[in-house]
Short mmCIF file of C-alpha atoms in Angstrom, two decimals:
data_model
loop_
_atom_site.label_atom_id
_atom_site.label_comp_id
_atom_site.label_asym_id
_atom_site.label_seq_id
_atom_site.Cartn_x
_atom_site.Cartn_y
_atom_site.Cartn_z
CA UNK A 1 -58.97 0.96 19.05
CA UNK A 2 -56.27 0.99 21.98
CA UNK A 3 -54.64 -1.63 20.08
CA UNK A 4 -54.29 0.48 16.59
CA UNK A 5 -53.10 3.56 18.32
CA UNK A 6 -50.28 2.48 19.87
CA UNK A 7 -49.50 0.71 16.93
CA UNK A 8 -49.71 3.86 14.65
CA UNK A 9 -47.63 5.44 17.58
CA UNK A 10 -44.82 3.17 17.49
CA UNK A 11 -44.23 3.42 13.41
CA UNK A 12 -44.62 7.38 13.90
CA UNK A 13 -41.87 7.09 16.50
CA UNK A 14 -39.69 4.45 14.20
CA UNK A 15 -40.07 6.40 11.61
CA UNK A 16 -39.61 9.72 12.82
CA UNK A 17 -36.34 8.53 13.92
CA UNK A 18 -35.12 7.06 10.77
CA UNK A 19 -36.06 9.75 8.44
CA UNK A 20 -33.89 12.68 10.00
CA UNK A 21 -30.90 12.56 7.37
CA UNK A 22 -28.11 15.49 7.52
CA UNK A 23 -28.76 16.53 4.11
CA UNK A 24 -32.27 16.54 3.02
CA UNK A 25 -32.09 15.98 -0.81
CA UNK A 26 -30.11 13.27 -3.10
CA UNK A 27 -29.18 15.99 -5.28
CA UNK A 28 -27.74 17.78 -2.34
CA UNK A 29 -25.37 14.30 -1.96
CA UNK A 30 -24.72 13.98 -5.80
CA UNK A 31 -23.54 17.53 -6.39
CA UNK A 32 -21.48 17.47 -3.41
CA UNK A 33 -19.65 14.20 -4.44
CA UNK A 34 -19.46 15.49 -8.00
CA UNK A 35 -17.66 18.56 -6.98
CA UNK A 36 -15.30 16.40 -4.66
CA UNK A 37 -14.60 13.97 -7.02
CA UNK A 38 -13.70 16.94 -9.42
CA UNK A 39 -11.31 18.28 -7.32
CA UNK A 40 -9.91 14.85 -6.28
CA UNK A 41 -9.56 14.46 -10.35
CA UNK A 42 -7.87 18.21 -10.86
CA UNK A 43 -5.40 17.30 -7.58
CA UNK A 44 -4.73 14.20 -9.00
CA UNK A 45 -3.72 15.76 -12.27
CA UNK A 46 -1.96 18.60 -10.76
CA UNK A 47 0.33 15.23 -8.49
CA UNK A 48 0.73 13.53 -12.00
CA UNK A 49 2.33 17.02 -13.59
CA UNK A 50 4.48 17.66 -10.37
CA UNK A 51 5.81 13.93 -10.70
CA UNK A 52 6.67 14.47 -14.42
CA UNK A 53 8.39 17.59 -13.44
CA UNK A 54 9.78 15.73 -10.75
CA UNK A 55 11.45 13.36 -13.00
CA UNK A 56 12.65 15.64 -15.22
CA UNK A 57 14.12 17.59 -11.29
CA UNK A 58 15.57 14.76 -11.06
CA UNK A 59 17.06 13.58 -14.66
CA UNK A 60 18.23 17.23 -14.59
CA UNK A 61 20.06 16.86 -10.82
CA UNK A 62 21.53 13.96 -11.75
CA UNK A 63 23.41 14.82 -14.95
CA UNK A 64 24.95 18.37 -13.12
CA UNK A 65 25.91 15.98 -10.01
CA UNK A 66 27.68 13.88 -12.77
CA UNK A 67 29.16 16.74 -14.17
CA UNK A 68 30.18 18.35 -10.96
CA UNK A 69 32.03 15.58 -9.57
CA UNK A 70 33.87 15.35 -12.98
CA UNK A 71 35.17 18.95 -12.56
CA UNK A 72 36.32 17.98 -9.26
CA UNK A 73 37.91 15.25 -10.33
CA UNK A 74 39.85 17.77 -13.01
CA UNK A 75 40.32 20.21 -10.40
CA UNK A 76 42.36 18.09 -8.13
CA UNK A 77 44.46 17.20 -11.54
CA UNK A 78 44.45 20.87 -12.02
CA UNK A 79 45.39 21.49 -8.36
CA UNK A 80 48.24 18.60 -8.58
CA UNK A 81 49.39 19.76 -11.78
CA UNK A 82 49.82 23.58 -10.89
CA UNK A 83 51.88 22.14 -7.46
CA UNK A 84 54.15 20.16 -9.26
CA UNK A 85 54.93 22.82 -12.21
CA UNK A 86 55.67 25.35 -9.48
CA UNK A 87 58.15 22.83 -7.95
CA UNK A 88 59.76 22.15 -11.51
CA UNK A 89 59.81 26.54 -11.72
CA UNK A 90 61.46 26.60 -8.65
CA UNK A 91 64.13 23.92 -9.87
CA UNK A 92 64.76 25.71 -13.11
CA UNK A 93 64.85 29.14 -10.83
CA UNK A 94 67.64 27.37 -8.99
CA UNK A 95 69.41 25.98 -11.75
CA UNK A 96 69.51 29.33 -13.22
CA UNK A 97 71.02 30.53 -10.26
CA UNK A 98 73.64 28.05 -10.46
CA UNK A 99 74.71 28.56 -14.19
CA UNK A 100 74.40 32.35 -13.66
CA UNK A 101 77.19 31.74 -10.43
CA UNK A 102 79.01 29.37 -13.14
CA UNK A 103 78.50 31.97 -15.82
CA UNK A 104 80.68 34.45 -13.71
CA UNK A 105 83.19 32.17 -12.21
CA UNK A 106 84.03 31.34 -16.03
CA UNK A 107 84.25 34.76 -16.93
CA UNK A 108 86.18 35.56 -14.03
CA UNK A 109 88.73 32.89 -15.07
CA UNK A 110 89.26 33.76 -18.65
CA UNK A 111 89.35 37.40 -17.57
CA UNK A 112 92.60 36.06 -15.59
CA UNK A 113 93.15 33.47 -18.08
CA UNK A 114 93.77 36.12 -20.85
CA UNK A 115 95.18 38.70 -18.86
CA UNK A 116 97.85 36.23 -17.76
CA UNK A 117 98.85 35.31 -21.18
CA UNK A 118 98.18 38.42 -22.56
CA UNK A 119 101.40 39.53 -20.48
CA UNK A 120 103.18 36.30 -21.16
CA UNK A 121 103.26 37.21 -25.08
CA UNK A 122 104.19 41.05 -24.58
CA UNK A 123 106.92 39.52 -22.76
CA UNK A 124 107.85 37.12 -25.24
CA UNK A 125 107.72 40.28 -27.98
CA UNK A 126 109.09 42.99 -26.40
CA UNK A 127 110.91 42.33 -23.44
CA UNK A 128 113.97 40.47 -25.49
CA UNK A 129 112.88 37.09 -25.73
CA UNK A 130 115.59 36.33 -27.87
CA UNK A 131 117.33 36.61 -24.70
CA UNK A 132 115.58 34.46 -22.95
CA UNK A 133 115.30 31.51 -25.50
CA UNK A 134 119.54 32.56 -25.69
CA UNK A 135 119.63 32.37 -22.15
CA UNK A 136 118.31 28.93 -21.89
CA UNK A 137 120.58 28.14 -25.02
CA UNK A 138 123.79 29.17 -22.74
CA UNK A 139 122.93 27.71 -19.99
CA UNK A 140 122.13 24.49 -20.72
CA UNK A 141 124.89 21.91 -20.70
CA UNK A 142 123.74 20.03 -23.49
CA UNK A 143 122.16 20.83 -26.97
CA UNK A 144 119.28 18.39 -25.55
CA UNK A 145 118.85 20.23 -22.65
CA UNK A 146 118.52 23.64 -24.49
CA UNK A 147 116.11 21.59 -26.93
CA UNK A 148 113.47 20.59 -23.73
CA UNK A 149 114.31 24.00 -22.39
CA UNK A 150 112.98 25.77 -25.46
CA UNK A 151 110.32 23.53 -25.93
CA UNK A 152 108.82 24.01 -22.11
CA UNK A 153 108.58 27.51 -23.07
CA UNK A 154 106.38 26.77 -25.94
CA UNK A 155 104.68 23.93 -24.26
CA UNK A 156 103.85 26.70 -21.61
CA UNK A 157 102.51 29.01 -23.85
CA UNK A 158 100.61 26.99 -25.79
CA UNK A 159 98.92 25.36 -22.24
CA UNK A 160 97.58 28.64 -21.74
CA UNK A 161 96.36 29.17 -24.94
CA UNK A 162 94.30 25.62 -24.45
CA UNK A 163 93.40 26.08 -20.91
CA UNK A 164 92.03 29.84 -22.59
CA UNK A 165 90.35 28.28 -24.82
CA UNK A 166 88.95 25.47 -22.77
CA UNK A 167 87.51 28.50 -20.30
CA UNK A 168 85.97 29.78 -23.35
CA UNK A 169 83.93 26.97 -24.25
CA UNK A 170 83.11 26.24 -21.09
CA UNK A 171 81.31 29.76 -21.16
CA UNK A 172 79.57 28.89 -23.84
CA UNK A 173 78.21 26.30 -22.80
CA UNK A 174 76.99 27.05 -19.41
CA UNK A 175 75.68 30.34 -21.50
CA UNK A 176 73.76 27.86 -23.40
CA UNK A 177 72.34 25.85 -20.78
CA UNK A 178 71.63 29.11 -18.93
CA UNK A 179 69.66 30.40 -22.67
CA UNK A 180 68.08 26.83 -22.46
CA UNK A 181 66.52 27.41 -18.87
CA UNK A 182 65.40 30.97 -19.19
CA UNK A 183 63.46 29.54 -22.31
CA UNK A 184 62.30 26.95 -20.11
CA UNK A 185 61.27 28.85 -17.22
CA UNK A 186 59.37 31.48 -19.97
CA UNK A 187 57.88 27.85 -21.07
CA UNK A 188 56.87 27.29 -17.27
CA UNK A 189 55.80 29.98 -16.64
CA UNK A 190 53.06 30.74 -19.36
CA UNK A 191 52.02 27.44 -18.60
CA UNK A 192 51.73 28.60 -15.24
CA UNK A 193 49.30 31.15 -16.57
CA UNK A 194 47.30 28.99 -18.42
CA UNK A 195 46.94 26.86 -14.80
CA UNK A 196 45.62 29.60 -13.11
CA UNK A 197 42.92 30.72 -15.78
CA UNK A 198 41.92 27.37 -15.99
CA UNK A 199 41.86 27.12 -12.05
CA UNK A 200 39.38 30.44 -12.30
CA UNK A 201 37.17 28.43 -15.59
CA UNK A 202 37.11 25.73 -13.21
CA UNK A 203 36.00 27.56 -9.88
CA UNK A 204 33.53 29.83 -12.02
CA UNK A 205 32.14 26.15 -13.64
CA UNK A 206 31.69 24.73 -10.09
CA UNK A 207 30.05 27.66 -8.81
CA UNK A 208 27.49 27.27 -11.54
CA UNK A 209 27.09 23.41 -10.84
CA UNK A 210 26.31 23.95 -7.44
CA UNK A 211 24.10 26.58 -7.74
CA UNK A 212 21.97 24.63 -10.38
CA UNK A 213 21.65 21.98 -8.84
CA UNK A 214 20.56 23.60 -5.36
CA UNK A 215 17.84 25.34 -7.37
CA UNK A 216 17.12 21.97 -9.07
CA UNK A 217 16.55 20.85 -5.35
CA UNK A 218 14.78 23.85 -4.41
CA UNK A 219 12.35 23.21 -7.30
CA UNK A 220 12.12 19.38 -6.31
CA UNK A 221 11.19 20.23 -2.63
CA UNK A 222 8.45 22.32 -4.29
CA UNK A 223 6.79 20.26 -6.02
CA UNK A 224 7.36 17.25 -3.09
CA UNK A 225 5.20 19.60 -0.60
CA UNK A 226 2.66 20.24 -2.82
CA UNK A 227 2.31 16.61 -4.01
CA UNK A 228 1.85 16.21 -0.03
CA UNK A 229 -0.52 18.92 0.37
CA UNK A 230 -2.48 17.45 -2.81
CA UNK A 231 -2.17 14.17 -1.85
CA UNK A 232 -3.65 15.32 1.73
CA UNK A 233 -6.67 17.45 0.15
CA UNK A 234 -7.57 14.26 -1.81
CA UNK A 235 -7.85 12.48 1.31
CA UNK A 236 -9.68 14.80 2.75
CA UNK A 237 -12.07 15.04 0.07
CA UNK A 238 -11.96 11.00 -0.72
CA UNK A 239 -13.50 10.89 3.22
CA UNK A 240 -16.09 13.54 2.38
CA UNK A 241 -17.45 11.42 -0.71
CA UNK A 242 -17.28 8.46 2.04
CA UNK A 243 -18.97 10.74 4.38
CA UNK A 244 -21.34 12.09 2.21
CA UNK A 245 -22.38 8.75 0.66
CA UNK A 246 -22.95 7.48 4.21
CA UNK A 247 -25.25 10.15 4.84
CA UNK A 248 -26.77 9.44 1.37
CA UNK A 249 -27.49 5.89 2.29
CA UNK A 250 -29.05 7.51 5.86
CA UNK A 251 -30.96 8.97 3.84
CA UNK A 252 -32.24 6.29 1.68
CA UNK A 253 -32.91 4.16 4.40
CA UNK A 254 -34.52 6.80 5.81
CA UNK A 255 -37.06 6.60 2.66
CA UNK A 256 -37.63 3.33 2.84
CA UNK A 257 -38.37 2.97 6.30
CA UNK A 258 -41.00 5.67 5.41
CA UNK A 259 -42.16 3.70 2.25
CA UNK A 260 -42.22 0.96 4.74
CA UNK A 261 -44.70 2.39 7.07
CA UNK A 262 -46.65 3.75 4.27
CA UNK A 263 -46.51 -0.13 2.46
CA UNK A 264 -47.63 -1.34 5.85
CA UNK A 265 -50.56 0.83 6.39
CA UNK A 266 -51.72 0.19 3.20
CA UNK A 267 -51.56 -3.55 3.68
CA UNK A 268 -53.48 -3.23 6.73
CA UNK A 269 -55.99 -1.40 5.71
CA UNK A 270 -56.66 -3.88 2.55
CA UNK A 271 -56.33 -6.69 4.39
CA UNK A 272 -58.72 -5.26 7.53
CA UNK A 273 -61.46 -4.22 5.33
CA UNK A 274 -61.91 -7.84 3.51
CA UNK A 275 -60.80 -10.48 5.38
CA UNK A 276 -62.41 -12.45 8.62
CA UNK A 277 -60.90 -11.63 11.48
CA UNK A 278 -59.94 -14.86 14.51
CA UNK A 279 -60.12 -11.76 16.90
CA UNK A 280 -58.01 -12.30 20.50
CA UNK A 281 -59.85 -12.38 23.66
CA UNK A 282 -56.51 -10.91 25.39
CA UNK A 283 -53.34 -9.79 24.41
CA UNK A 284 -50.29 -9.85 26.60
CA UNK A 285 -47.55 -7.61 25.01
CA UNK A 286 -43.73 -7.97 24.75
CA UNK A 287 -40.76 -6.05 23.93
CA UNK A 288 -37.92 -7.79 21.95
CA UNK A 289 -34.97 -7.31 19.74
CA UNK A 290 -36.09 -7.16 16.04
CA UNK A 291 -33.42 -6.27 13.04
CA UNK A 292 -34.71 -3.90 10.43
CA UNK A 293 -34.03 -3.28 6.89
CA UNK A 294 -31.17 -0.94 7.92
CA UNK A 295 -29.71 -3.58 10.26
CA UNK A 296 -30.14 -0.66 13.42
CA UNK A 297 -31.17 -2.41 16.25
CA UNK A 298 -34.26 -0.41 18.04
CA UNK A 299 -37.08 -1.21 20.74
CA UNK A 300 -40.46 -2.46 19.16
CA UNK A 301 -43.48 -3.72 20.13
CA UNK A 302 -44.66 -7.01 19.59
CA UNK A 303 -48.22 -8.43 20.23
CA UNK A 304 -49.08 -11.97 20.25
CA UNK A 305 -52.48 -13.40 20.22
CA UNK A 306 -53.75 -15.39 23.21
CA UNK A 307 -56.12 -17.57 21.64
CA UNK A 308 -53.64 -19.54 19.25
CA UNK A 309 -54.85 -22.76 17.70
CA UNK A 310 -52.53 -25.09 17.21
CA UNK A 311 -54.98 -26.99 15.13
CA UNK A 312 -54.85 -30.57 13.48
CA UNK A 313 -50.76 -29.88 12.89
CA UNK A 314 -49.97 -30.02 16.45
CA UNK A 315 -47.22 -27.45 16.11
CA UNK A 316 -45.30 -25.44 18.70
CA UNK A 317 -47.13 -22.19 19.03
CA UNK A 318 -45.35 -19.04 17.27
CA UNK A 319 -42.76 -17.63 19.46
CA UNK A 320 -42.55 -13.82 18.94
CA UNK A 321 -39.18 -13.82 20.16
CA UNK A 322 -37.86 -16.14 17.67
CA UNK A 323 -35.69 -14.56 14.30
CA UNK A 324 -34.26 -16.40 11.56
CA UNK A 325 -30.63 -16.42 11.07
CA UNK A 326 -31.86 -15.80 7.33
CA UNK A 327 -34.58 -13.56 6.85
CA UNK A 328 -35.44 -11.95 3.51
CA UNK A 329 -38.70 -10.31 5.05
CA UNK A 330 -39.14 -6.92 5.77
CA UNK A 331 -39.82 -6.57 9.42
CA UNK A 332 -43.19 -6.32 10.47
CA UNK A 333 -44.63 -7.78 7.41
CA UNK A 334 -46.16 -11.56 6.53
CA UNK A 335 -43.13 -12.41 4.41
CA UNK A 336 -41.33 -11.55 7.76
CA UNK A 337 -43.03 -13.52 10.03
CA UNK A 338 -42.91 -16.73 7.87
CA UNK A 339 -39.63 -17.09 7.72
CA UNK A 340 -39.42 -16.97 11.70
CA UNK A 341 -41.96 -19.57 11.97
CA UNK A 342 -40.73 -22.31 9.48
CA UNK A 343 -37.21 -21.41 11.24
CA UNK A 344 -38.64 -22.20 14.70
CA UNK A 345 -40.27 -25.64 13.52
CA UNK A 346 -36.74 -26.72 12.00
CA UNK A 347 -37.04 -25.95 8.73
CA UNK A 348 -35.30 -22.67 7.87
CA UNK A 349 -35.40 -21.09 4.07
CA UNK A 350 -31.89 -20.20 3.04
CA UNK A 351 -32.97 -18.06 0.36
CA UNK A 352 -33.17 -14.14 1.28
CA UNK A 353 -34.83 -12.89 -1.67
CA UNK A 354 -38.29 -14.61 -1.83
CA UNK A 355 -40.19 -11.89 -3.26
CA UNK A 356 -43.62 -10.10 -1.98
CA UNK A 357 -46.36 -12.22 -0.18
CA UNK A 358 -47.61 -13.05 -3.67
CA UNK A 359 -44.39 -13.97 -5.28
CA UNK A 360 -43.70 -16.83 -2.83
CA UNK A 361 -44.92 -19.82 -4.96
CA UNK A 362 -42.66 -18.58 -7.77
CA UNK A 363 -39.83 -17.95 -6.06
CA UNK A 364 -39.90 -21.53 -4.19
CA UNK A 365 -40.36 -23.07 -7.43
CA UNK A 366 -37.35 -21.39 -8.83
CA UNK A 367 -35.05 -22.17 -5.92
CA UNK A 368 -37.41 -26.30 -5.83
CA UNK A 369 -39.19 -25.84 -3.62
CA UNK A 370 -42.67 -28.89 -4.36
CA UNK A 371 -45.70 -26.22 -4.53
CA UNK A 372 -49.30 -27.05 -5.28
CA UNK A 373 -52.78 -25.68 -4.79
CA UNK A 374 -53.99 -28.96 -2.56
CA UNK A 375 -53.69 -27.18 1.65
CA UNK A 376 -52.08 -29.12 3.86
CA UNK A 377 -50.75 -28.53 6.95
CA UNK A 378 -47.32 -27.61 8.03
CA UNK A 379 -47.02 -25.70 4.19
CA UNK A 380 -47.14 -22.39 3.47
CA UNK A 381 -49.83 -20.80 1.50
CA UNK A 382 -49.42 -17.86 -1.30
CA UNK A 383 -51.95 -15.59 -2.00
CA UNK A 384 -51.20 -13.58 -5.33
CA UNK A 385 -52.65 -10.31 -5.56
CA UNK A 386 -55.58 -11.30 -7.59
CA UNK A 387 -56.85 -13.45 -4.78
CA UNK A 388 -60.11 -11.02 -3.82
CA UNK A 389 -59.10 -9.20 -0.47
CA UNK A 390 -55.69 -9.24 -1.18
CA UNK A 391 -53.58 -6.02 -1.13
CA UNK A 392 -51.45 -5.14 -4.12
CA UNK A 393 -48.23 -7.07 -3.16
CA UNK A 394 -50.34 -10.28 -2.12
CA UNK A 395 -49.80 -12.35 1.33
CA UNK A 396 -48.41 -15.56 2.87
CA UNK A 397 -49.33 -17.17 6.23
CA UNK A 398 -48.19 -20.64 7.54
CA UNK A 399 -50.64 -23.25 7.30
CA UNK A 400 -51.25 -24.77 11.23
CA UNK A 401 -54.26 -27.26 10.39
CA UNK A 402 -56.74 -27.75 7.72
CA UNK A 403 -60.44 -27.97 8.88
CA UNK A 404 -62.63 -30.77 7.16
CA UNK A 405 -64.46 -28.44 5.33
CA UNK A 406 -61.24 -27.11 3.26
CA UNK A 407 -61.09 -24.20 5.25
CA UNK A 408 -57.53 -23.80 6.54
CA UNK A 409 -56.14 -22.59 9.78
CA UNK A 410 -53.32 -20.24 9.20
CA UNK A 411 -50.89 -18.06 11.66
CA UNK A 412 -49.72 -14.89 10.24
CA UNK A 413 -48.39 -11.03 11.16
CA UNK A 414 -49.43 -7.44 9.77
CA UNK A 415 -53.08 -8.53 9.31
CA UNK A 416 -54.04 -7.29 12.90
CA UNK A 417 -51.33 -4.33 12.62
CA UNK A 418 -46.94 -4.83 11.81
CA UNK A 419 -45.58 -6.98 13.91
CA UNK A 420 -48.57 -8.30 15.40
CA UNK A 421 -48.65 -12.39 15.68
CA UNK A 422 -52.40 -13.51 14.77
CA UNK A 423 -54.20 -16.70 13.66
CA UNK A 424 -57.22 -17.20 11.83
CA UNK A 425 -59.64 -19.57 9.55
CA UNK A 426 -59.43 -18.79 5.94
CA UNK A 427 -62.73 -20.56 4.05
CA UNK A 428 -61.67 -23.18 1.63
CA UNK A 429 -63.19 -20.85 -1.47
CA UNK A 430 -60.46 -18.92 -0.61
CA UNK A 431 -57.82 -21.21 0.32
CA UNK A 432 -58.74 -23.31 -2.62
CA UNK A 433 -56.90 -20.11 -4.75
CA UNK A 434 -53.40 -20.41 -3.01
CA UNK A 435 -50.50 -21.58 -3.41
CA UNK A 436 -48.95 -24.03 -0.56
CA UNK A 437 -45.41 -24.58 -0.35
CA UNK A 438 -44.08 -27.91 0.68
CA UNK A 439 -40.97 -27.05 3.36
CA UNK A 440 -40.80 -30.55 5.11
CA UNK A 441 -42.81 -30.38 7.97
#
């Protein structure tokens, strides 16, 4: 009686432990992964539409910042152009100057020019020129002389007439040049005009660029933070589904731990109420480091019979202490304990999924495994669940001797209580119904 309660203490306490989850219903879990994983799916839309736009941002930028440094490329041309048409102004301004100095210099001359021979011709007309031609008649001391004397005074007046003429046309000329220029600088100067317009068009253009394309930055910026923000709420929410599907499987292992310690009284009780009982004269009790279904490591108890017989098989007693590196048992149970003891006699099963007590022979068959219905020691027997006595999920044991009678001698756990180490003589009308499992030993 001592024995059972601090059994049904210790599953209580393992039990109690493992069945505290954060969130105490699935559905709780489900609908708060489904409402992450709908905002994850909205965010993630929301970063697709700000990378479209971004694209576009950035198609956008680029063509202005094409365009841009084209008008500054034309501006400089502009800027070159408008420096080197004020320096050709400022020549024609000079030349202009020039001719206009020239202009009255000529007139000047022919003013003098024609006043000069203006009086030379009154003189010859009215101021007896007869005389004078007479005069250089008289004098002259030969006919040839008078001859070059007469024609000097022509020659004379006809130079002045040429040099008169000469001054003329040199006026008109320079007059010409000077009409030339002033249409020239007019020319310049509307072009001039036209610079400085297009210098304003230009200015007014490069405004605009720039202002675009800051806005076009302004806009990508935008949409860069939020895509960070976005991108940092689905992380968030990516580590709450993580979170919350942790908890989940808490939770579920929390069940099964309790469908555990229900399976396992069940078993008990079943197996307690129709089976003979080897019953221990003393029990010494240990504490050691079992694994259970949810790989946590905690404290349980383990009790192992005193009065072990090691039969006609001659095999090392069960060590409690002793786990398989590959157990597919659940802990505490028969299928759980066999796979420790083949393991400590040197002959391990590398299969984890062997099925309940009752599925053994089937499974070893499967995985060929030599299985018959003749005991033998050093095998391990299958009871299916229409053995009479056995529970629901059926039961395995290892075989340590067989008596002459065809009874069998069998060591085996959870038929005294989970975890608890027992042996006991199983008559051969029932052993005669199981199935035994040829491992090697």
């Amino acid at each position: 009686m001592r024995k059972r309660t601090m059994l049904c203490c210790s599953v209580l306490v393992l039990t109690s432990v493992l069945a505290t989850p954060t969130i105490t219903f699935a559905e709780d879990y489900a609908s708060q992964i489904q409402e992450k994983s709908r905002a994850i799916e909205q965010h993630q839309q929301q970063i697709e539409s700000n990378n479209q736009l971004l694209e576009s941002l950035n198609a956008q930028k680029e063509e202005n910042t094409g365009n841009l440094t084209s008008l500054i490329s034309e501006m400089e041309k502009t800027e070159k152009e408008v420096a080197h048409l004020q320096q050709t102004i400022q020549q024609t301004q000079e030349d202009i100057s020039k001719l206009e100095d020239e202009i009255s210099y000529l007139k000047d001359a022919i003013a003098k020019r024609a006043v000069k021979i203006e009086a030379q011709v009154r003189y010859m007309q009215t101021d007896s020129p007869g005389d004078s031609f007479l005069e250089a008649i008289w004098t002259s001391e030969s006919i040839v002389e008078a001859f070059e004397k007469m024609f000097a005074m022509a020659e004379l007046t006809s130079a002045s007439q040429t040099t008169l003429k000469q001054q003329k046309e040199d006026k008109e000329a320079v007059e010409r040049k000077h009409q030339e220029l002033n249409t020239q600088l007019a020319s310049q100067g509307q072009r001039a005009s036209e610079l400085q317009q297009l210098v304003l068009e230009q200015a007014n253009r490069r405004t605009q660029l720039e202002t675009t394309i800051a806005n076009l930055q302004s806009q990508s910026e935008t949409a860069n933070s939020q895509n960070a923000e976005l991108q940092a709420q689905v992380a968030k929410a990516q580590e709450l589904i993580t979170t919350y599907k942790q908890q989940e499987e808490e939770r579920r292992q929390a069940e099964q731990q309790s469908a555990i310690a229900a399976r396992l009284s069940q078993e008990n009780n079943h197996v307690a109420s129709t089976l003979v009982r080897t019953e221990p004269s003393a029990a010494v009790v240990n504490t050691t480091q079992v694994s259970p279904v949810d790989n946590t490591s905690v404290e349980v108890p383990i009790v192992q019979s005193a009065g072990y017989i090691s039969g006609g098989g001659h095999y090392a007693s069960p060590s409690p202490s002793y786990i398989a590196a590959v157990n597919g048992g659940v802990p505490g149970q028969c299928t759980w304990y066999v796979y420790n003891r083949v393991a400590q006699l040197g002959a391990p099963i590398p299969y984890r999924k062997m099925g309940n007590g009752g599925e053994w022979g089937t499974y070893a068959r499967s995985y060929g495994y030599t299985v018959t219905n003749t005991p033998q020691a050093g095998t391990i027997v299958s009871f299916t669940s229409s053995v009479p006595g056995m529970s629901y999920y059926g039961h395995v044991a290892f075989v340590e001797s067989v008596n002459p009678d065809g009874s069998i001698v069998v060591s085996e756990m959870n038929v005294q209580g989970a975890f608890v180490i027992s042996t006991r003589t199983i008559p051969a009308s029932t052993a005669a119904l199981g199935q035994y499992i040829h491992v090697g030993l």
